[in-house]
Coordinates of C-alpha atoms in Angstrom, one line a residue:
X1 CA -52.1 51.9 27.3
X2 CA -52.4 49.2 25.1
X3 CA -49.8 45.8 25.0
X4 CA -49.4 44.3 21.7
X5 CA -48.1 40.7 22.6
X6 CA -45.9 39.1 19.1
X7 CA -46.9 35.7 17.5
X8 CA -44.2 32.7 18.0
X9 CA -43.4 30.3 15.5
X10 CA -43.2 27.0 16.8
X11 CA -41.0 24.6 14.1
X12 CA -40.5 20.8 15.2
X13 CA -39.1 17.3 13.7
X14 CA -41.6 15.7 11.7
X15 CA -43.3 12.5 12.1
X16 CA -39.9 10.9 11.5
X17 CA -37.2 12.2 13.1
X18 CA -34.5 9.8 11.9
X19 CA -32.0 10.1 8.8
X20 CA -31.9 6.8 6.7
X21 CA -28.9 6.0 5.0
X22 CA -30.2 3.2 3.1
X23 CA -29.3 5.3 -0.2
X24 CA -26.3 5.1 -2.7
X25 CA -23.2 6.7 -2.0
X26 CA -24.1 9.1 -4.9
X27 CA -27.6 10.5 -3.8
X28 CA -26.1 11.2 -0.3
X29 CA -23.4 13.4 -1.5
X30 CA -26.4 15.1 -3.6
X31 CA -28.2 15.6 -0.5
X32 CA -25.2 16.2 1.3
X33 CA -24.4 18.7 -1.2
X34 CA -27.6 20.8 -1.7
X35 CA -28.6 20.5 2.1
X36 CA -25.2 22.2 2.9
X37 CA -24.9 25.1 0.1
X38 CA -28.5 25.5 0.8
X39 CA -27.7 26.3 4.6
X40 CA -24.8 28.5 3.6
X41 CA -27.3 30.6 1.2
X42 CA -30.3 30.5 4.0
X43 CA -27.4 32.0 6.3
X44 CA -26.3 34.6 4.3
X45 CA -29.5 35.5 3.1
X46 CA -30.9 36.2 6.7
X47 CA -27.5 37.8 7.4
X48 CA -28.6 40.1 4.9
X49 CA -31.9 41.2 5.5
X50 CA -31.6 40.9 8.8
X51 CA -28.3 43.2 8.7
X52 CA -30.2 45.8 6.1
X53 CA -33.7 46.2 8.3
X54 CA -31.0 47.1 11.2
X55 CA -29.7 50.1 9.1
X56 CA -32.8 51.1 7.7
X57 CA -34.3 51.1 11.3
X58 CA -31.3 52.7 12.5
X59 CA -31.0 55.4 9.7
X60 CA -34.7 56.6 10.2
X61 CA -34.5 56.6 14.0
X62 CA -31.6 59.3 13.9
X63 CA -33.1 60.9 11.3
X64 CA -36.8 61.3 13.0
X65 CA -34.8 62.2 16.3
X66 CA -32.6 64.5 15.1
X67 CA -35.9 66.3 13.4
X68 CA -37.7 65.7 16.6
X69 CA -35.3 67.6 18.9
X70 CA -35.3 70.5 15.9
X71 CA -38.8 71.1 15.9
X72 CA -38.7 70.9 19.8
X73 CA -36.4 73.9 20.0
X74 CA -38.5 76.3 17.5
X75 CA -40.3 78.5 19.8
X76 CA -42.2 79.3 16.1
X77 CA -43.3 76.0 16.0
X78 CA -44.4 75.8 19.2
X79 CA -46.2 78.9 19.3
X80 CA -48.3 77.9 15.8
X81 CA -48.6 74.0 16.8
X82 CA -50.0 74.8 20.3
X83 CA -52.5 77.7 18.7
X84 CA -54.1 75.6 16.3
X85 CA -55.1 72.7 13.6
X86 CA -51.9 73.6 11.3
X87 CA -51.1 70.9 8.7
X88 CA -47.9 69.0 8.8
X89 CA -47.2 69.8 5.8
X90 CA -47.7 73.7 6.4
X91 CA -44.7 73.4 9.3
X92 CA -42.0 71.8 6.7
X93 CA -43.2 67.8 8.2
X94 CA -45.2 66.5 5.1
X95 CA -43.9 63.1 5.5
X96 CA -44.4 62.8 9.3
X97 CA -47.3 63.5 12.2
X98 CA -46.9 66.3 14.6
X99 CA -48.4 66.0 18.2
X100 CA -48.4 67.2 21.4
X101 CA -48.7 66.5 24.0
X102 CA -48.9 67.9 27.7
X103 CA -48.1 66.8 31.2
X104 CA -51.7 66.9 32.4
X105 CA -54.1 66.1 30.4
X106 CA -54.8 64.5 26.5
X107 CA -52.4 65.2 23.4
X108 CA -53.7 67.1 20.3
X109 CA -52.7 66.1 17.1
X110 CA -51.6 69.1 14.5
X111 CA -53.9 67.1 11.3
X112 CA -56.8 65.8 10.8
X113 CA -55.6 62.1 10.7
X114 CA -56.3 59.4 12.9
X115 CA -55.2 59.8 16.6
X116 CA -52.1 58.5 17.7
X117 CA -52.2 55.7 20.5
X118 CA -49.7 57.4 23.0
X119 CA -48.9 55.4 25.9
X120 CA -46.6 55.2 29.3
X121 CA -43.6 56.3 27.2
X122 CA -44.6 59.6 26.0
X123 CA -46.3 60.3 29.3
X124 CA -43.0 59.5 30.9
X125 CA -41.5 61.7 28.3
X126 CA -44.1 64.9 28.9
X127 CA -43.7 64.3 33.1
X128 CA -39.8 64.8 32.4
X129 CA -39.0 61.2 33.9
X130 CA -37.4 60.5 30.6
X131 CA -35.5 62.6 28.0
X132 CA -37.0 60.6 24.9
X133 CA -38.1 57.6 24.0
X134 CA -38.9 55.7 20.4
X135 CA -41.0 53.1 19.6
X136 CA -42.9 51.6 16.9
X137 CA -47.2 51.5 16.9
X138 CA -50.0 50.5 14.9
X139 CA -52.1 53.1 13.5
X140 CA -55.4 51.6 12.4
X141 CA -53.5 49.1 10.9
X142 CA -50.5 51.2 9.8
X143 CA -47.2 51.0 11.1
X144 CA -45.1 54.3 12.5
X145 CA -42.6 55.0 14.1
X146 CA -43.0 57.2 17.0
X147 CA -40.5 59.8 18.5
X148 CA -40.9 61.8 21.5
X149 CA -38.7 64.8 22.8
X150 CA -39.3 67.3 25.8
X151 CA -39.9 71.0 24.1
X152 CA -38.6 74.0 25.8
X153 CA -41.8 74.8 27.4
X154 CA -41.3 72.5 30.7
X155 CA -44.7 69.6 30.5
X156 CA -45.1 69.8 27.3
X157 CA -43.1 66.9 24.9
X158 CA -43.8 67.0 21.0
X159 CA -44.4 63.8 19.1
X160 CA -43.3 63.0 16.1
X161 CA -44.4 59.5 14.1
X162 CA -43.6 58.9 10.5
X163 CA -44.7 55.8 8.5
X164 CA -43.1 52.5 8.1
X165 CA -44.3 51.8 4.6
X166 CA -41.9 52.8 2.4
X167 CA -39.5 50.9 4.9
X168 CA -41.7 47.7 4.8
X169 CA -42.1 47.7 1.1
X170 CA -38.2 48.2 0.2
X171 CA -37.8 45.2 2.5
X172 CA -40.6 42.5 1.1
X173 CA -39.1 43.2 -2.0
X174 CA -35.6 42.2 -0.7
X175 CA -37.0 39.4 1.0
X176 CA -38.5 37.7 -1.9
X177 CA -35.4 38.2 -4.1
X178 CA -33.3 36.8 -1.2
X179 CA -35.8 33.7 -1.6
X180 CA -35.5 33.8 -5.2
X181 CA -32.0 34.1 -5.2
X182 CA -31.6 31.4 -2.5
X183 CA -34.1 28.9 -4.3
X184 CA -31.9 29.4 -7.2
X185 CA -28.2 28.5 -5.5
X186 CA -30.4 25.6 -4.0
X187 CA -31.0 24.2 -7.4
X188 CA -27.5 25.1 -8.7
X189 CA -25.9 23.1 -5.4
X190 CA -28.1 20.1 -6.5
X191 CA -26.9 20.1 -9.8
X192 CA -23.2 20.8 -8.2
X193 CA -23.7 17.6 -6.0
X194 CA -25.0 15.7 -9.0
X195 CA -22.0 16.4 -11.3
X196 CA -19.7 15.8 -8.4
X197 CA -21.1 12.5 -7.8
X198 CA -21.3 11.3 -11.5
X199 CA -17.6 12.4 -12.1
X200 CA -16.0 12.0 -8.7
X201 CA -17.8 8.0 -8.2
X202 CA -16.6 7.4 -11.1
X203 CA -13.4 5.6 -10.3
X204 CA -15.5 4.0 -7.5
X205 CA -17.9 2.6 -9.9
X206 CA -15.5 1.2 -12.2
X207 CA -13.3 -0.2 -9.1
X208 CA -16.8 -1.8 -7.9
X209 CA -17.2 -3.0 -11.6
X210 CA -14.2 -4.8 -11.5
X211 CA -14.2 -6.4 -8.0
X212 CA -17.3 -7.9 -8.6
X213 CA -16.0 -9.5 -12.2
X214 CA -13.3 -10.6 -10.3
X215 CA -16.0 -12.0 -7.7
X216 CA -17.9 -13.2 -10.5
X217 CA -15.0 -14.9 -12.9
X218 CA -12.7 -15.7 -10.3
X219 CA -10.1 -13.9 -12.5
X220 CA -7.5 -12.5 -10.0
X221 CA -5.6 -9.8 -12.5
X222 CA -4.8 -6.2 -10.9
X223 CA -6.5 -3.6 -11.0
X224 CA -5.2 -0.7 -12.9
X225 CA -4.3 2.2 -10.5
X226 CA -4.7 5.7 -11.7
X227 CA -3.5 8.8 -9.6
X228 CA -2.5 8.9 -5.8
X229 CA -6.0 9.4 -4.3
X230 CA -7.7 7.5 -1.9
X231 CA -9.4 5.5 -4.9
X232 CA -6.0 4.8 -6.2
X233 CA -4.5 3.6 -2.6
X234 CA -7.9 1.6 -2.2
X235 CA -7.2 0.2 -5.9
X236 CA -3.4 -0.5 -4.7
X237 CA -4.9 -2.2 -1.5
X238 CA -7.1 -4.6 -3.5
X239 CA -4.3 -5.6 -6.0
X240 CA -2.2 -6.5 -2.6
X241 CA -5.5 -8.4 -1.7
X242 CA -5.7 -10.4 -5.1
X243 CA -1.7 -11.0 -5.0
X244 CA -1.9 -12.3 -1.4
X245 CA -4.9 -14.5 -3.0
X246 CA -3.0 -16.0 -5.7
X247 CA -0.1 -17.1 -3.8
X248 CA -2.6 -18.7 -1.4
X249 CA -4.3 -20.0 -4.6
X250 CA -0.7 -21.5 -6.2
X251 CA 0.3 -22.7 -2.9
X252 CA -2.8 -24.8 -2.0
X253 CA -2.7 -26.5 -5.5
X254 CA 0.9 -27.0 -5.1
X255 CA 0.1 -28.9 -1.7
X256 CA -2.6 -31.0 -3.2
X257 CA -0.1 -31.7 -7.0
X258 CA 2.6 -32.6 -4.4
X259 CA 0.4 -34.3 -1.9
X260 CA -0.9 -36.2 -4.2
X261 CA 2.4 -37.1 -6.0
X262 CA 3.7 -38.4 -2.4
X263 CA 0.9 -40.1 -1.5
X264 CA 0.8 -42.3 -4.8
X265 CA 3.7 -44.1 -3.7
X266 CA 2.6 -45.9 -0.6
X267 CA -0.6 -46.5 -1.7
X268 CA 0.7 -48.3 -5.1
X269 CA 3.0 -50.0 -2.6
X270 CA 0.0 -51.0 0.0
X271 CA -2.2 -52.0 -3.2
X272 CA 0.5 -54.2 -4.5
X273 CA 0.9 -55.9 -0.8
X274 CA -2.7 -56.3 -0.2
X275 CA -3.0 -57.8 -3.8
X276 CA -0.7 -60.6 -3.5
X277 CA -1.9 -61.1 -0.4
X278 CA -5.4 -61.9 -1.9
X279 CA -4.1 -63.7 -4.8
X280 CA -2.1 -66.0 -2.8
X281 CA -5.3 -67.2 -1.1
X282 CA -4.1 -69.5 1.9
X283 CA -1.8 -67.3 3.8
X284 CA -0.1 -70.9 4.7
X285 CA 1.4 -71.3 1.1
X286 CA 3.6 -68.0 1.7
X287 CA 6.8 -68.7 3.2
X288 CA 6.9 -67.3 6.8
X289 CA 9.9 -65.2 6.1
X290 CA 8.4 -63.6 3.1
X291 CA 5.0 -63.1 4.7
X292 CA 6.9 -61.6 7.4
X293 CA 9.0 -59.1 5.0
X294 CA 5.6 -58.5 3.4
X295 CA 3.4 -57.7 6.7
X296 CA 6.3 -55.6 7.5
X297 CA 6.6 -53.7 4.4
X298 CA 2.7 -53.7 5.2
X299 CA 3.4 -51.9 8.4
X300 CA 6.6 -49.3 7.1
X301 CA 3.9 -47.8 4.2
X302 CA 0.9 -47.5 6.8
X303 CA 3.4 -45.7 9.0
X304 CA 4.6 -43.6 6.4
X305 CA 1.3 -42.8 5.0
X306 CA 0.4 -41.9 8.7
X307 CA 2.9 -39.6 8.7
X308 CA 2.9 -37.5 5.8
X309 CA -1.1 -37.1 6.8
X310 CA 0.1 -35.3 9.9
X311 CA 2.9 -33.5 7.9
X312 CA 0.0 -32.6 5.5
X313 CA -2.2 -31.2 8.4
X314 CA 0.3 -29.2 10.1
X315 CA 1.5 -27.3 6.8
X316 CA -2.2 -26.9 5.8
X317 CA -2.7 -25.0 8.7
X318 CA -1.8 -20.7 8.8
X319 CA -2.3 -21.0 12.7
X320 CA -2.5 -23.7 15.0
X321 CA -5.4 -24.8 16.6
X322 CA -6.4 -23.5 20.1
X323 CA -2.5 -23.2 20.8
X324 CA -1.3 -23.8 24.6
X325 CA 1.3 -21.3 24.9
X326 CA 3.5 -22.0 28.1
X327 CA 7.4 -21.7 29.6
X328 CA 8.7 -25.0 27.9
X329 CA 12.3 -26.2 28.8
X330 CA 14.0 -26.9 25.4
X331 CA 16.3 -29.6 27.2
X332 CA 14.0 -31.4 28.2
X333 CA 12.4 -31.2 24.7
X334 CA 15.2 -32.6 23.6
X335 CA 15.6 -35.2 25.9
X336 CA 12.0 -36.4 25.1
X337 CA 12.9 -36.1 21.2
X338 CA 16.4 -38.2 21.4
X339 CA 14.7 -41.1 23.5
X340 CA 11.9 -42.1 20.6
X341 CA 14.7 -41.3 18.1
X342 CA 16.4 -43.7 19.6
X343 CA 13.7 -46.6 19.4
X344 CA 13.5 -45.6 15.8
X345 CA 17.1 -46.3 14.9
X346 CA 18.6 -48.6 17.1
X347 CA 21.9 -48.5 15.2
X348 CA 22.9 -44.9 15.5
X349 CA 24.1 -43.6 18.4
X350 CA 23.4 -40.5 19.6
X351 CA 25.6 -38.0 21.5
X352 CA 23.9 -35.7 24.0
X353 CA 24.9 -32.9 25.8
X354 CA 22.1 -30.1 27.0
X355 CA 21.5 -26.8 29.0
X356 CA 18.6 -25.5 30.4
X357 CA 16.8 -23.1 27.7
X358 CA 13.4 -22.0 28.1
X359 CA 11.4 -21.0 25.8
X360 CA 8.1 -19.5 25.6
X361 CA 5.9 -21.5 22.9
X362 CA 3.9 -24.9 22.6
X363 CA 5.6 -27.8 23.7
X364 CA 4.2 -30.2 21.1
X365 CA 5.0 -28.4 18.0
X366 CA 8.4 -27.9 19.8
X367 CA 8.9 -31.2 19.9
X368 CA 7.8 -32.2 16.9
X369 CA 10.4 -30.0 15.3
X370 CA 12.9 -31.3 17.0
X371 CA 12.4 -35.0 16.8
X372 CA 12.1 -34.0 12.6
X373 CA 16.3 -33.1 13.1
X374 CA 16.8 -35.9 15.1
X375 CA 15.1 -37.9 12.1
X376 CA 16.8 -36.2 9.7
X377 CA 20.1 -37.2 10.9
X378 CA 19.6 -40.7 12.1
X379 CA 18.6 -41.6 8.1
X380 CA 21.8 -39.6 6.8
X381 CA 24.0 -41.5 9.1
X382 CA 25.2 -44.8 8.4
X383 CA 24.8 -48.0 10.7
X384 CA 26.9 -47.5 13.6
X385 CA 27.1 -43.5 12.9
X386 CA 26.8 -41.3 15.6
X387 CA 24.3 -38.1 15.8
X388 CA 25.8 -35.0 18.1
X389 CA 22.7 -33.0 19.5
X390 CA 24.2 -30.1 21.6
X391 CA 22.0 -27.6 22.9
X392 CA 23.4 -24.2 24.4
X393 CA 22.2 -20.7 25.0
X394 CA 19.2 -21.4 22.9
X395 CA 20.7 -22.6 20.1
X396 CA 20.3 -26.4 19.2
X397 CA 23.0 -27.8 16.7
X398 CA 22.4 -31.5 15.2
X399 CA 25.4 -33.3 13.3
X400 CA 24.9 -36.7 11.7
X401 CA 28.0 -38.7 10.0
X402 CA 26.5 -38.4 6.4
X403 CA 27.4 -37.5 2.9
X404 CA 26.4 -33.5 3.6
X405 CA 24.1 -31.4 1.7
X406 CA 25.3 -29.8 -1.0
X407 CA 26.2 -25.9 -0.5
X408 CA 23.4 -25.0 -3.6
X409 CA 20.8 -27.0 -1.5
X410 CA 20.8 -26.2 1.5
X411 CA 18.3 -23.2 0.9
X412 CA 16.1 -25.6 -0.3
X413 CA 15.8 -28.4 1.7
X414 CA 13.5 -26.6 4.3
X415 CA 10.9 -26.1 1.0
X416 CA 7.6 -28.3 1.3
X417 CA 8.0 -31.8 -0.5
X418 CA 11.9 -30.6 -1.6
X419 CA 14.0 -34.0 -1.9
X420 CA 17.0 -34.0 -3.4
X421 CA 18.2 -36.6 -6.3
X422 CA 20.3 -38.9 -3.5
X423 CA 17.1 -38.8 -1.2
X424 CA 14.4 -39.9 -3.5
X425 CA 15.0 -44.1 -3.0
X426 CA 15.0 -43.1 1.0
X427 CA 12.0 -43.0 2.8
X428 CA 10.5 -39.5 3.7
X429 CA 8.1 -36.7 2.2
X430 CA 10.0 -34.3 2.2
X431 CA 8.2 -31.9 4.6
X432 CA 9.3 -32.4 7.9
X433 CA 12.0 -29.9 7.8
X434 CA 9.5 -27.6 6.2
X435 CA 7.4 -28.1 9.4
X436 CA 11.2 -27.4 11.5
X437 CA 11.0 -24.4 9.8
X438 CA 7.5 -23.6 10.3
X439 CA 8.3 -24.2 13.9
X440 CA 11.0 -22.0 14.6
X441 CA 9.1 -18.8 12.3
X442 CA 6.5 -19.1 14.7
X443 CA 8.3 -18.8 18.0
X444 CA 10.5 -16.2 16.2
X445 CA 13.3 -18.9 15.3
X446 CA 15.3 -19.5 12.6
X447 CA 16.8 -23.2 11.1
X448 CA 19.6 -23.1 8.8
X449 CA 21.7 -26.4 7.1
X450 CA 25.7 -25.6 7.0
X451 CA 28.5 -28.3 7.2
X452 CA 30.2 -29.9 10.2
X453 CA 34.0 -30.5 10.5
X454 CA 33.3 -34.3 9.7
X455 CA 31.8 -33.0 6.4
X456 CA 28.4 -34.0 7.6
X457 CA 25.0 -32.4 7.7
X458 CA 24.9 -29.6 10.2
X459 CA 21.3 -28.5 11.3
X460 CA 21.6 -24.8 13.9
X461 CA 18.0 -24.3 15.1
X462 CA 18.0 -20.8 17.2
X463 CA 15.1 -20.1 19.8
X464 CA 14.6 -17.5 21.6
X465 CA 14.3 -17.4 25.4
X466 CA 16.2 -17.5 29.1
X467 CA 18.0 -19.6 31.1
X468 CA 16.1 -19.1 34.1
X469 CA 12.7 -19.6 34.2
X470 CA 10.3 -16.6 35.6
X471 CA 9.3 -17.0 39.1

């Protein structure tokens, strides 16, 4: 008995096991393309074959045994096989080999071919352990296929083997046109991914063409936007992108025109002071009272000059700095706000009345906001004028004594460097109700200007927040 042992095929990774995706967009979806059509052939291919050597095996195994077990129940057959040499051809078996073969002792072979290797199977077979059994064998060199039945005659089993040749040749043949075939929808997936990638990238080319003249150029016009793809969306995204940029854009040189504009006053006003202050020499020659008047007027436009450079900073900013968020008491705010006020304009008076309020934010900006109101109203109201600063279930209310904004202003007066015709000869730069309103959007607030029953300026600032304080 002889045991044929089969060869494995050992496949592996290469010497570089990794993908690298350092490639264009377009020769991956190539890849992409071919690797996956490719796989899909390679499958169905070996479905194929694999599917058509099944039948054609299956097909000649019921055909040999059905044969087999005929030729086992001719007593003729028997009678002339077991007798003597009688061709297979002779007995109606041209295409097949006829043995026999006995419980005891060695088979004998009907032809004069080459013997046939019987083994364990057929003995089994002959003994009467086993009703058949089917295999395949080489035959110096040959492949067959090799059925054995038990005959009538009790020990004796016939053996029937019939080449695999024609079987093996039909199936090269449909193995190298599966490869030819699959080669083929290889190359035709290639040149599938290639035309996909030079017409579907398209739209991504030309959107990467024009992002990077707008890059280049500085030129923020839209994109056009073609379709409701994903390229079209991304082209839609970008022009939100290059609108939110040019606002940012018009704003900053708005800031810097009016920055500019506002800071050109004091500084003229500060040159002109400093210059007759070096023309006139001996300080000694200047009357006290008009060096006095002068050193002040020295002091007002360094002030002022201080203070739209903070105003500057804090609108310059989207976010504050390093923000200390905490549980901030707005009456207290107030109270804090209303006392500098106070040092500020000695001769308006200022009516109080507060409840507790707390608010969740940053107590300086807070504050700052606040003391902008209070600021606000103590230069609208005249000398001896009274501001009313009423805080109550987180809403703050500031009413001054003086001429009232006009109903078409009031939406503007919160604008960065907005000042009204009457305001201009007053001091201010127009931002710090800008900043109040800045404030209040950022502690989700709101500030609005109406008129008081005095027909005064009234300023409603609304925070939101508790009257308690969390525990």
């Amino acid at each position: 008995m002889t045991f044929w042992a089969g060869q494995g095929l050992a496949v592996g990774p290469g010497p570089d096991g990794r993908w690298h995706y350092r490639r264009s967009l377009a020769s991956r979806v190539i890849l992409l393309t071919t690797m996956t059509v490719g796989l899909a052939v390679a499958l169905v291919a070996v479905g194929a074959y694999v599917t058509t050597r099944i039948q054609m095996q299956n097909s000649l195994d019921h055909s040999l045994m059905k044969r087999a077990n005929a030729a086992a129940e001719s007593n003729a057959l028997l009678e002339t096989g077991i007798g003597g040499n009688v061709p297979s051809w002779q007995l109606g078996a041209a295409d097949v080999r006829i043995a026999f073969l006995p419980a005891e002792g060695h088979g004998r072979v009907l032809d004069q071919g080459p013997d046939i290797q019987l083994g364990t199977p057929e003995r089994d077979v002959a003994t009467g352990e086993t009703e058949s059994s089917i295999r395949t064998i080489l035959i110096e060199g040959d492949r067959y296929r090799v059925v054995t039945v038990q005959t009538t005659q009790p020990g004796l089993a016939l053996v029937m083997a019939q080449s695999l040749d024609d079987q093996d040749r039909i199936l090269r043949r449909l193995g190298w046109v599966t490869i030819a075939f699959g080669g083929f929808g290889v190359l035709i997936a290639g040149m599938a991914g290639w035309l996909i990638a030079s017409n579907g990238l398209r739209p991504v080319r030309r959107l990467t063409a024009s992002v990077e003249h707008i890059a280049r150029t500085e030129d923020l016009t839209p994109l056009p936007v073609e379709g409701d793809d994903e390229v079209a969306r991304l082209a839609t995204a970008f022009n939100q992108m290059l609108t939110a940029l040019d606002a940012s854009r018009v704003r900053q040189r708005q800031l810097v025109a009016d920055a500019s504009h506002e800071l050109r006053t004091p500084l003229t006003s500060l040159r002109t002071n400093i210059d007759l202050l070096t023309m006139s020499g001996d300080l000694s020659s200047i009357p006290q009272q008009a060096r006095d008047e002068l050193m002040e007027d020295i002091r007002a436009q360094i002030e002022e000059l201080t203070t739209l450079i903070g105003d500057l900073t804090e609108l310059a900013r989207d976010e504050p700095v390093a923000p200390t968020v905490e549980a901030v008491d707005l009456a207290d705010v107030v109270d804090h706000a209303v006392q500098r006020v106070r040092r500020r304009a000695p001769t308006v008076t200022f009516e109080v009345f507060t409840r507790p309020w707390w608010v969740v934010g940053e107590a300086p900006a807070l504050e700052r906001a606040v003391t902008n109101l209070l600021d606000n109203a103590a230069k609208w109201s005249p000398d001896g004028g009274q501001v009313t600063v009423r805080l109550s279930d987180g809403v703050l209310t500031v009413d001054d004594q003086g001429p009232g904004i006009p109903e078409e202003e009031r939406s503007r007066i919160f604008d960065r460097f907005w000042r009204s015709a009457t305001s201009r000869t007053l001091p201010g730069s127009g931002l710090g109700l800008a900043i109040v309103r800045k404030v209040a959007e950022r502690h989700s607030g709101s500030i609005q200007a109406t008129e008081n029953v005095g027909g005064g300026a009234r300023l409603v600032l609304k925070l939101p927040g508790t009257e308690k304080v969390d525990a």
